CSV table of C-alpha atoms in Angstrom, one decimal:
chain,number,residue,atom,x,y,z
A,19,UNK,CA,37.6,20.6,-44.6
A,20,UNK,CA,41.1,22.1,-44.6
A,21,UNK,CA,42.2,24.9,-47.3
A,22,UNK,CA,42.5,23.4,-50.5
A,23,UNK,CA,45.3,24.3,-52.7
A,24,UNK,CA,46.3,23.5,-56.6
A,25,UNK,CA,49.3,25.0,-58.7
A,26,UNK,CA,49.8,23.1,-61.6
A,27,UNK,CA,52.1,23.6,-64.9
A,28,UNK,CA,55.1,25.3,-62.0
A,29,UNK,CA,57.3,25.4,-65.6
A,30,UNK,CA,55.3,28.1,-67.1
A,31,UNK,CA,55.8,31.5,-66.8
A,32,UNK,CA,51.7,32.2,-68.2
A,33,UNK,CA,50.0,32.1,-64.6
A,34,UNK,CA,46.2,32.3,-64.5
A,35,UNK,CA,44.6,32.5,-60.5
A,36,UNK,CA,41.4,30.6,-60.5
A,37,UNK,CA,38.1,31.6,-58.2
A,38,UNK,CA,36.4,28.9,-56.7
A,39,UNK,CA,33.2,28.0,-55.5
A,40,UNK,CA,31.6,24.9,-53.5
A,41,UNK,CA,28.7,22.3,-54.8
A,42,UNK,CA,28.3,20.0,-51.8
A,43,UNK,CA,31.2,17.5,-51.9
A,44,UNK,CA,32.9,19.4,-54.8
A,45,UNK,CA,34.9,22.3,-55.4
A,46,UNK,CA,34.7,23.9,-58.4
A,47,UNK,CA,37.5,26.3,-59.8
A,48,UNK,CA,37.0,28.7,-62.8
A,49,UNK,CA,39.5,31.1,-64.7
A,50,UNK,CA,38.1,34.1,-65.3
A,51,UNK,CA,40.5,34.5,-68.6
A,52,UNK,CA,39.7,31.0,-70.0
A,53,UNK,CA,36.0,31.1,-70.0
A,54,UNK,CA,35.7,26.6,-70.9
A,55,UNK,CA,38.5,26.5,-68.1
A,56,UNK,CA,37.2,24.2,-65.2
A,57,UNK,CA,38.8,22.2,-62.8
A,58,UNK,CA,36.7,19.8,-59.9
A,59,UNK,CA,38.2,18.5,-57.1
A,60,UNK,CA,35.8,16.2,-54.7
A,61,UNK,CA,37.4,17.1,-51.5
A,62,UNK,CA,36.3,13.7,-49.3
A,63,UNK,CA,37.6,11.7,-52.5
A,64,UNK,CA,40.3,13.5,-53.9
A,65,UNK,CA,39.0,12.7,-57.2
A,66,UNK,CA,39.7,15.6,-60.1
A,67,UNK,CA,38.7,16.3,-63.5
A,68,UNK,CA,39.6,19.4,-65.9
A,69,UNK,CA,38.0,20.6,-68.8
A,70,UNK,CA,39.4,22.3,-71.2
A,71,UNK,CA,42.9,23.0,-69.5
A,72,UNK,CA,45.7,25.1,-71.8
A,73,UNK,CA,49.2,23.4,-71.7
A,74,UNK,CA,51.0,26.5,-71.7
A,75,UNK,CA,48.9,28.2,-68.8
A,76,UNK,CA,49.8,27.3,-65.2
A,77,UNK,CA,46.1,27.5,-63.5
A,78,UNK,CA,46.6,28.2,-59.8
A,79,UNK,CA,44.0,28.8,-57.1
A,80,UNK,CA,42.7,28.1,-53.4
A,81,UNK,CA,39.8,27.9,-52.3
A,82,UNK,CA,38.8,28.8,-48.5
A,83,UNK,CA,35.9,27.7,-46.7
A,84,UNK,CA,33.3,30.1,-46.4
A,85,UNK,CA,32.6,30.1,-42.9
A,86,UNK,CA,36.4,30.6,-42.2
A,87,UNK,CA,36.4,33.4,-44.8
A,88,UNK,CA,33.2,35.0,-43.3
A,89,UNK,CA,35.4,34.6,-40.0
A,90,UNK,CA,38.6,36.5,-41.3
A,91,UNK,CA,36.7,38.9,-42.2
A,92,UNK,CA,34.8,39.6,-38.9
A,93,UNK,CA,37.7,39.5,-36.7
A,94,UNK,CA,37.4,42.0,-33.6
C-alpha cells in the first residue's frame, strides 16, 4: 500500500490535520478538533465516505503505513 494522501477544501484558509488509523482494508481519518469529523477511504477500492464534514474547514491528513513508520523510525 503506497502513502495515502487527502487535502480537501484547498480554498479555505481554516486547516484542520487529521490522524489516521487502519481497520483492515480501510483507513480511517479523525480530527482531533471536530470530534463527529470522520473520513474512510478503502484503499484497494478507492471508495470514501465522510461524516459530518464542515464546509468552511479544509481537513487534511496522511496516513503512513505502520511498518514503514516503525521503519523510519529505526533507521541505523
Amino acid at each position: 500500500m503506497e502513502n495515502l494522501q487527502f487535502n480537501l477544501g484547498s480554498q479555505s484558509t481554516n486547516q484542520h490535520v487529521c490522524q489516521s488509523q487502519r481497520e483492515g482494508d480501510w483507513i480511517i481519518f479523525t480530527c482531533s478538533k471536530c470530534p463527529d469529523y470522520e473520513r474512510r477511504v478503502n484503499w484497494r477500492t478507492g471508495q470514501m465516505s465522510v461524516r459530518h464534514g464542515l464546509l468552511d474547514v479544509a481537513h487534511i491528513g496522511t496516513h503512513l503505513p505502520s511498518e514503514i513508520a516503525y521503519a523510519l523510525r529505526h533507521i541505523n
